[in-house]
Amino acid sequence: MVAPTGSGKTLAAFLWSIDRLVRASDDEPEPARRCRIVYVSPLKALAADVERNLRSPLTGIRQAAARRGEAVREVRVGLRTGDTPARERRTFATAPPDVLVTTPESLFLVLTSGAREGLAGVETIIVDEIHALAGTKRGAHLAVTLERLDALLDRPAQRVGLSATVRPVDAVAAFLAGARSPADGGRDVVVVQPPATKRLRIDVEVPVPDLADLRATPLAVPAGAGGGLPPLPDGEPDLSGPAAVPLPLPGDAAGSGPGRSPRSSIWPHVEERIVDLVAADTGADEVAHQAAGRVQRSTLVFTNSRRGAERLTARLNELWAERQGEDVLDPGTIRAAQVQAQSGASAGIEPVVARAHHGSMSRAERTRTETELKEGRLPAVVATSSLELGIDMGAIDLVVQVGSPPSVASGLQRLGRAGHQVGAESHGVIFPTFRGDLVPATVVAQRMLAGEIEQVHVLRNPSTCSRSRSSRWSRWTSGRWTTWRPWSGARCRSSSSPTAPSPRSSTCWPAATRARSSPSCGRAWCGTARRARSPRGRAPGASR
């Protein structure tokens, strides 16, 4: 299913399966076979967002059924990611939810553990933002996981892929269906791509007149920013002397006189301009004086690195505090462990206007940032790709991209966070950070407006994925090492040696990846080596 961001693709994918779940006329499934829908998201933040957003339509369905006097089945939604507590993971095998929201890696771990019995009743698999997976080894890893899941079921599950920026559609649809033909037990693919347009407004803005001569552009100090030393009281002599004169920066031209500190970096100008955009877009000037006020609009700022996100967040909060007339400590005053961003690079201001969000932050910090942004209580969030795909984060009217977007598809996904409603306009501002970044930013913006997305090249025979997957499935049974074949679930008793096969020497790969027979196995797809040793040279259970 291909449609622009904010058009309701995810809910449309869920509706058919939810309709079958809530009908009370069907027989109640066994507790261990209760899970019917698996939603796979490439991002933990997107998975958590979908889990929250499913509550509203399910509540509406129950209320509508109650008004009509109809009985509906209670639908439970569960979340399984790297942030899920161990206690909730253990209960999945015996009491799985009706809808499981997870990531590719967590789904693989469920299938590899004893909790896979909780997936025996799955009927529908929804893969969101499939364009971000199809062309990577992570997508190849997921393809093997989906085939393993089909081998566990009574019949193959229906697969639904969702994307707003995918090209070519046919290649990604074939990736979703799998390598088997319909005659060999595969599945047919139907592409749903209704005609739709998304209104975009993209501005490529340079905050200085000349990127080649940054020192010629003095930094404007806003009113109330508190730049320089405070004035002396009447009658008090000035004893500061020449030490109060700003020192020229290294490389400055001679004669750049006192009273002006030339800036050889574009970052102060970018930071000041972003604060102006945040204040104008969110109405933060009025909200700052309300103790429990609600910001009507928010701004989402994207950077291309986690370090840049944290440092930019710290500077935005410092600049906002200076504009409000608050005292800002010198950088390095607070210890690095007490403040977000790098040692000596931040003054440690509380996040009054912006918070950072990226994958290395704790679950509590990420959840707090997502909640405040979704509820409209946070004027701005500075994020990396952790908030890029498919996330509905409330009333975001402006997206700021610092630096050229990594790709056209990534730029469209980030820009789509603004105006994430049907028919709404998405507005974004791109700030090039150096001269060489100006041309890529302009070209990417033009291609975004034209819809010229990069092609996705699906990987063929990624041997590293096959090697890492198959080496995990060897186990000692009935006096032999049994290795599971990833694609079909078949197994090959490849060695009767009482020593464990090494991950590098005993693997079962498809013939297209590596067709080599071995002395201990005649199968063409098995690559068992002659020597196989465990880390200690013994099989499990062997005596010393």
XYZ file of C-alpha atoms in Angstrom:
544
model
C 0.000 0.000 0.000
C 1.563 3.252 -1.176
C 0.149 6.637 -0.134
C 1.511 9.991 1.123
C 2.364 10.563 4.769
C -0.605 11.289 6.997
C -3.141 9.609 4.697
C -4.124 6.826 7.124
C -2.224 3.862 5.641
C -1.529 2.219 8.985
C -5.118 2.342 10.184
C -6.341 1.056 6.819
C -3.981 -1.902 7.106
C -5.301 -2.718 10.580
C -9.029 -2.339 9.854
C -9.599 -5.650 8.051
C -7.933 -7.738 10.730
C -9.439 -5.739 13.595
C -12.894 -6.320 12.103
C -12.349 -10.072 12.296
C -10.968 -9.798 15.824
C -13.850 -7.896 17.393
C -16.645 -10.089 16.042
C -17.953 -12.155 18.931
C -19.578 -14.723 16.623
C -16.212 -16.405 16.056
C -14.982 -19.017 18.486
C -12.710 -17.767 21.228
C -9.144 -18.849 20.345
C -6.864 -20.726 22.681
C -4.873 -18.427 24.978
C -1.573 -19.445 23.357
C -2.965 -18.852 19.838
C -4.609 -15.520 20.574
C -2.123 -13.343 18.636
C -3.547 -12.733 15.150
C -1.785 -9.560 13.952
C 1.939 -8.774 13.962
C 2.979 -5.209 13.167
C 6.679 -4.778 12.337
C 8.207 -1.307 12.559
C 11.796 -0.360 11.720
C 11.909 2.113 14.646
C 11.170 1.622 18.326
C 9.637 5.088 18.537
C 7.286 4.304 15.646
C 6.276 1.012 17.270
C 5.446 2.775 20.533
C 3.547 5.474 18.636
C 1.426 2.924 16.753
C 0.702 1.056 19.987
C -0.609 4.298 21.521
C -2.562 5.308 18.422
C -4.395 1.957 18.240
C -6.096 2.609 21.536
C -8.357 5.363 20.155
C -9.951 3.396 17.277
C -10.378 0.318 19.486
C -12.100 2.437 22.131
C -14.324 3.971 19.449
C -15.272 0.518 18.149
C -16.268 -0.627 21.641
C -18.335 2.499 22.257
C -20.083 2.230 18.880
C -20.900 -1.412 19.546
C -22.241 -0.560 22.991
C -24.579 2.083 21.530
C -25.903 -0.481 19.041
C -26.221 -3.177 21.677
C -23.716 -5.509 20.004
C -21.136 -7.604 21.800
C -17.516 -7.290 20.662
C -14.424 -9.117 21.758
C -11.855 -7.278 23.838
C -8.741 -6.634 21.743
C -5.419 -6.370 23.577
C -2.393 -4.668 22.049
C 1.111 -5.633 23.163
C 4.485 -4.019 22.517
C 7.730 -6.001 22.197
C 10.912 -4.009 21.575
C 14.302 -3.692 23.203
C 12.668 -1.488 25.849
C 10.136 -4.126 26.938
C 10.721 -5.354 30.524
C 11.718 -8.989 30.989
C 8.557 -9.745 32.943
C 6.353 -8.819 29.984
C 8.519 -10.829 27.605
C 8.126 -13.992 29.668
C 4.322 -13.799 29.606
C 4.122 -13.657 25.812
C 4.389 -17.445 25.288
C 1.390 -18.243 27.486
C -0.736 -15.084 27.205
C 0.069 -13.254 23.953
C -1.922 -10.140 22.952
C -4.237 -9.991 19.960
C -1.999 -7.448 18.227
C 1.784 -7.571 18.638
C 3.696 -4.394 17.787
C 7.393 -5.123 17.415
C 10.610 -4.516 15.480
C 12.492 -6.884 13.114
C 15.130 -7.747 15.706
C 12.611 -8.389 18.480
C 10.525 -10.592 16.184
C 13.637 -12.637 15.410
C 14.348 -13.060 19.118
C 10.770 -14.210 19.758
C 11.036 -16.837 17.017
C 14.391 -18.032 18.335
C 13.125 -18.450 21.917
C 10.430 -20.575 23.478
C 8.010 -17.658 23.155
C 7.506 -18.488 19.468
C 4.533 -20.672 20.453
C 2.640 -17.442 21.060
C 2.840 -16.680 17.317
C 1.170 -19.921 16.181
C -2.147 -18.162 15.459
C -0.859 -15.204 13.400
C -2.950 -14.407 10.327
C -1.692 -10.969 9.227
C 1.788 -9.413 9.187
C 2.038 -5.650 8.603
C 5.469 -4.300 7.650
C 5.498 -0.518 7.955
C 7.989 1.756 6.151
C 9.127 -1.194 4.078
C 11.299 1.016 1.872
C 13.667 1.507 4.820
C 14.209 -2.269 5.053
C 14.051 -3.677 1.529
C 17.431 -2.423 0.369
C 19.448 -3.291 3.473
C 20.811 -6.385 5.196
C 18.363 -5.658 7.951
C 15.600 -6.268 5.413
C 17.221 -9.530 4.296
C 17.326 -10.560 7.936
C 13.613 -9.751 8.223
C 12.828 -11.737 5.051
C 14.282 -14.861 6.647
C 12.335 -14.165 9.845
C 9.055 -13.940 7.910
C 9.761 -17.247 6.171
C 10.476 -18.862 9.542
C 7.198 -17.501 10.855
C 5.303 -18.959 7.884
C 6.880 -22.346 8.584
C 5.512 -22.152 12.128
C 1.919 -21.443 11.038
C -0.775 -23.775 9.753
C -0.968 -21.660 6.620
C 1.135 -18.682 5.450
C 0.068 -15.355 6.895
C -1.102 -12.442 4.788
C 1.592 -9.775 4.436
C 0.820 -6.064 4.125
C 3.576 -3.575 3.301
C 3.237 0.174 3.848
C 5.307 3.028 2.474
C 5.012 6.628 1.352
C 8.371 6.887 -0.415
C 9.126 3.728 -2.379
C 10.470 3.253 -5.886
C 10.178 0.946 -7.778
C 6.991 -0.406 -6.254
C 7.080 -3.759 -8.070
C 10.543 -4.686 -6.770
C 9.615 -3.935 -3.165
C 6.324 -5.802 -3.578
C 8.247 -8.848 -4.781
C 10.526 -8.535 -1.751
C 7.491 -8.534 0.527
C 5.981 -11.607 -1.136
C 9.140 -13.686 -0.867
C 11.221 -15.618 -3.348
C 8.815 -18.536 -3.825
C 6.404 -18.523 -6.745
C 2.639 -19.078 -6.227
C 3.044 -22.606 -7.643
C 5.667 -23.332 -4.968
C 3.515 -22.165 -2.084
C 4.239 -18.464 -2.498
C 1.741 -15.627 -2.644
C 0.395 -13.194 -5.205
C 0.896 -9.460 -4.670
C -1.639 -6.687 -5.170
C -0.334 -3.093 -5.218
C -2.729 -0.472 -3.824
C -1.577 2.994 -4.895
C -4.457 5.455 -5.182
C -3.747 8.769 -6.898
C -2.899 11.326 -4.246
C -0.866 14.494 -3.948
C 0.846 16.066 -0.956
C 1.320 19.822 -0.785
C 4.915 20.657 0.081
C 6.639 23.958 0.840
C 10.411 23.781 1.145
C 12.725 26.713 1.855
C 16.501 26.442 1.521
C 17.711 29.238 3.771
C 21.243 30.522 4.345
C 21.381 32.710 7.485
C 24.437 34.686 6.285
C 24.912 36.770 3.126
C 28.115 35.003 2.094
C 29.116 31.495 3.143
C 32.648 32.147 1.891
C 33.226 35.049 4.314
C 31.542 34.299 7.634
C 33.652 36.806 9.597
C 32.166 39.630 7.561
C 28.742 38.904 9.065
C 28.462 40.103 12.689
C 26.164 38.101 14.922
C 23.069 40.058 15.793
C 22.494 40.186 19.541
C 18.749 40.216 20.274
C 17.296 42.598 22.789
C 17.511 41.202 26.274
C 20.177 38.695 25.377
C 22.574 40.243 27.816
C 25.598 40.402 25.531
C 28.758 42.030 26.978
C 29.338 43.389 30.493
C 26.503 45.112 32.378
C 26.747 48.907 32.679
C 28.421 50.350 35.759
C 26.476 52.382 38.333
C 26.771 56.160 38.181
C 29.975 57.474 39.702
C 31.788 54.109 39.827
C 35.122 54.097 37.945
C 35.799 51.528 35.246
C 38.632 49.324 36.515
C 38.264 46.520 33.989
C 41.114 47.766 31.793
C 42.137 46.140 28.536
C 41.150 42.661 29.777
C 37.500 43.494 29.035
C 38.201 43.942 25.295
C 37.061 40.837 23.301
C 40.050 38.983 21.932
C 40.149 38.303 18.191
C 39.684 34.709 17.167
C 42.592 32.813 15.553
C 42.884 33.753 11.917
C 40.991 37.026 12.239
C 42.272 39.941 10.209
C 44.290 42.532 12.055
C 42.367 45.583 13.042
C 39.106 43.854 13.872
C 38.924 46.323 16.719
C 37.437 46.034 20.198
C 33.750 45.803 20.760
C 33.200 43.227 18.000
C 34.024 39.523 18.164
C 34.002 38.152 14.616
C 32.498 34.706 14.216
C 34.229 32.271 11.879
C 31.450 29.675 12.215
C 27.974 29.526 10.764
C 26.545 27.716 13.768
C 25.763 30.804 15.889
C 23.763 32.226 12.989
C 21.918 28.928 12.442
C 21.125 28.618 16.134
C 19.769 32.156 16.350
C 17.616 31.624 13.266
C 16.192 28.343 14.588
C 15.238 30.024 17.866
C 13.450 32.722 15.842
C 11.532 30.062 13.885
C 10.588 28.141 17.019
C 9.344 31.282 18.765
C 7.353 32.396 15.718
C 5.874 28.972 14.936
C 4.928 27.781 18.417
C 3.893 31.030 20.034
C 6.351 30.246 22.812
C 6.497 33.892 23.913
C 2.976 33.665 25.301
C 3.185 30.105 26.549
C 6.384 30.727 28.518
C 4.408 32.736 31.087
C 1.713 30.093 31.566
C 2.460 27.482 34.197
C 0.362 24.696 32.641
C -0.182 26.095 29.184
C -0.487 24.119 25.994
C 1.662 24.906 22.964
C -0.651 24.939 19.981
C 2.091 24.170 17.456
C 5.511 22.562 17.667
C 8.691 22.530 15.616
C 10.707 19.423 14.812
C 14.409 19.952 14.104
C 16.394 17.182 12.382
C 20.154 16.792 12.429
C 22.346 14.169 10.785
C 24.201 13.068 13.934
C 23.430 12.377 17.584
C 26.260 14.626 18.728
C 24.844 17.482 16.668
C 21.358 16.915 18.097
C 22.522 17.175 21.698
C 24.748 20.184 21.163
C 22.094 22.040 19.157
C 19.485 21.308 21.847
C 21.754 22.752 24.521
C 22.441 25.904 22.500
C 18.742 26.480 21.723
C 17.872 26.323 25.411
C 20.760 28.653 26.292
C 19.768 31.201 23.658
C 16.154 31.076 24.762
C 17.185 31.622 28.402
C 19.344 34.595 27.393
C 16.449 36.144 25.518
C 14.294 35.785 28.618
C 16.917 37.624 30.679
C 18.006 34.598 32.710
C 21.544 34.055 33.917
C 23.456 31.485 31.864
C 26.540 29.834 33.346
C 29.763 29.621 31.409
C 30.300 26.376 29.453
C 32.185 23.846 31.534
C 30.926 25.124 34.888
C 28.733 22.065 35.393
C 30.275 18.625 35.206
C 29.736 16.624 32.062
C 27.742 13.926 33.863
C 25.215 16.537 35.005
C 24.385 17.985 31.619
C 23.400 16.675 28.241
C 25.887 17.344 25.412
C 29.650 17.198 25.421
C 31.977 18.169 28.203
C 32.597 21.914 28.272
C 30.224 22.579 25.362
C 27.042 23.306 27.293
C 26.082 25.569 30.158
C 23.516 23.129 31.530
C 20.265 25.057 31.007
C 17.059 23.137 31.708
C 15.202 22.076 28.518
C 12.691 24.911 28.534
C 12.145 25.163 24.779
C 13.726 22.063 23.207
C 14.580 18.477 24.065
C 16.804 15.994 22.233
C 15.693 12.604 20.918
C 17.853 9.833 19.472
C 18.369 6.099 19.790
C 21.116 6.248 22.416
C 18.934 7.966 25.000
C 17.227 6.026 27.766
C 13.711 4.755 27.362
C 12.425 7.133 30.047
C 13.899 10.196 28.320
C 12.619 9.171 24.891
C 9.146 8.413 26.237
C 9.002 11.742 28.067
C 10.014 13.656 24.950
C 7.521 11.817 22.729
C 4.695 12.298 25.235
C 5.300 16.018 25.722
C 5.582 16.584 21.985
C 2.437 14.605 21.228
C 0.479 16.431 23.914
C 1.628 19.821 22.617
C 3.567 20.811 25.747
C 6.992 21.010 24.090
C 7.809 23.824 21.655
C 10.619 21.978 19.841
C 12.394 18.628 19.591
C 15.828 18.116 18.037
C 16.052 14.576 16.668
C 17.975 12.323 14.347
C 16.395 9.613 12.190
C 14.767 8.225 15.375
C 11.653 10.337 14.650
C 11.864 10.195 10.886
C 9.544 7.402 9.791
C 5.784 7.460 9.986
C 5.404 8.935 13.464
C 2.301 11.007 14.185
C 3.536 13.482 16.783
C 0.628 15.861 17.089
C 0.427 19.448 15.831
C 3.790 19.948 14.122
C 3.608 22.772 11.600
C 7.297 23.218 10.818
C 10.227 20.888 10.203
C 13.771 22.265 10.240
C 16.564 20.261 8.617
C 20.091 21.269 9.678
C 22.371 20.233 6.858
C 21.406 18.574 3.620
C 19.030 15.590 4.021
C 20.744 12.203 3.597
C 18.492 11.352 0.643
C 15.339 12.453 -1.137
C 13.275 9.738 0.535
C 14.642 10.677 3.940
C 13.903 14.338 3.296
C 10.298 13.562 2.340
C 9.829 11.401 5.408
C 11.185 14.114 7.696
C 9.204 16.853 5.992
C 6.075 14.695 6.262
C 6.108 15.022 10.064
C 4.761 18.556 9.548
C 1.114 18.728 8.609
C 0.639 15.016 9.262
C -3.042 15.083 8.346
C -5.021 14.430 5.205
C -4.859 17.475 2.917
C -2.515 19.467 5.173
C 0.538 21.268 3.824
C 4.010 20.206 4.947
C 6.419 23.090 5.486
C 10.155 22.611 5.919
C 13.269 24.771 6.120
C 16.715 23.442 5.165
C 19.846 25.119 6.541
C 23.082 24.321 4.664
C 25.991 24.448 7.085
C 28.875 25.031 4.631
C 29.438 25.933 0.989
C 29.669 22.343 -0.185
C 26.322 21.598 1.451
C 24.411 24.268 -0.434
C 24.266 22.486 -3.795
C 23.137 19.083 -2.368
C 20.498 20.815 -0.255
C 19.123 22.637 -3.288
C 19.112 19.535 -5.501
C 17.451 17.386 -2.837
C 14.782 20.062 -2.289
C 14.022 20.195 -6.016
C 13.778 16.412 -6.256
C 11.528 16.323 -3.198
C 9.107 18.738 -4.852
C 9.210 16.681 -8.055
C 8.803 13.362 -6.227
C 11.972 11.916 -7.753
C 12.827 9.352 -5.074
C 15.922 7.163 -5.243
C 15.431 3.583 -6.372
C 15.532 0.799 -3.797
C 17.841 -2.055 -4.774
C 16.810 -5.265 -3.041
C 19.787 -7.313 -1.912
C 20.383 -10.697 -3.515
C 21.995 -13.571 -1.606
C 23.482 -11.625 1.333
C 25.854 -14.294 2.606
C 26.588 -12.496 5.883
C 22.907 -12.603 6.859
C 22.678 -16.300 5.974
C 25.800 -17.089 7.952
C 24.683 -15.187 11.053
C 21.190 -16.670 10.969
C 21.952 -20.324 10.274
C 24.820 -20.623 12.732
C 22.397 -19.936 15.567
C 20.205 -22.937 14.807
C 22.655 -25.819 15.367
C 21.850 -28.054 18.319
C 22.868 -31.479 19.640
C 20.030 -34.024 19.289
C 20.109 -37.823 19.237
C 23.872 -37.992 19.043
C 24.099 -35.634 16.052
C 24.361 -31.928 15.331
C 21.158 -30.807 13.634
C 21.307 -27.600 11.584
C 18.095 -25.919 10.508
C 17.719 -24.642 6.989
C 16.553 -21.002 7.227
C 14.337 -20.773 4.138
C 12.122 -23.811 4.554
C 12.540 -25.037 8.096
C 14.046 -28.315 6.834
C 16.959 -29.699 8.772
C 20.156 -31.470 7.861
C 21.922 -33.846 10.223
C 25.260 -32.653 9.073
C 27.692 -34.166 11.546
C 27.894 -37.080 13.941
C 31.028 -35.734 15.582
C 30.617 -35.093 19.328
C 32.134 -31.643 18.887
C 30.109 -28.529 18.291
C 30.126 -26.979 14.813
C 31.796 -23.609 14.680
C 29.689 -20.662 13.453
C 32.222 -20.125 10.673
C 32.525 -23.742 9.604
C 29.019 -25.235 9.774
C 26.322 -23.329 7.945
C 23.305 -24.252 5.857
C 22.870 -21.773 3.018
C 20.715 -21.750 -0.117
C 22.361 -23.058 -3.240
C 22.229 -19.578 -4.794
C 24.390 -18.249 -1.984
C 26.918 -21.035 -1.702
C 26.582 -24.365 -3.535
C 29.180 -26.658 -2.071
C 28.754 -30.203 -0.846
C 30.791 -31.577 2.012
C 32.025 -35.071 2.971
C 29.525 -35.323 5.809
C 26.443 -34.132 3.925
C 25.382 -34.656 0.341
C 22.961 -31.713 0.212
C 24.040 -29.001 -2.222
C 22.866 -26.248 0.129
C 24.819 -27.482 3.138
C 28.338 -26.211 3.712
C 29.458 -28.302 6.655
C 33.216 -28.286 7.137
C 35.369 -31.268 7.939
C 36.623 -29.858 11.201
C 34.199 -28.580 13.765
C 35.212 -27.538 17.223
C 33.318 -25.845 20.013
C 34.983 -23.097 22.068
C 36.096 -25.799 24.500
C 36.226 -28.658 22.016
C 33.344 -30.606 23.599
C 29.701 -31.199 22.927
C 27.092 -30.098 25.443
C 26.925 -32.618 28.232
C 30.288 -34.228 27.456
C 32.335 -35.124 30.521
C 35.670 -33.585 31.269
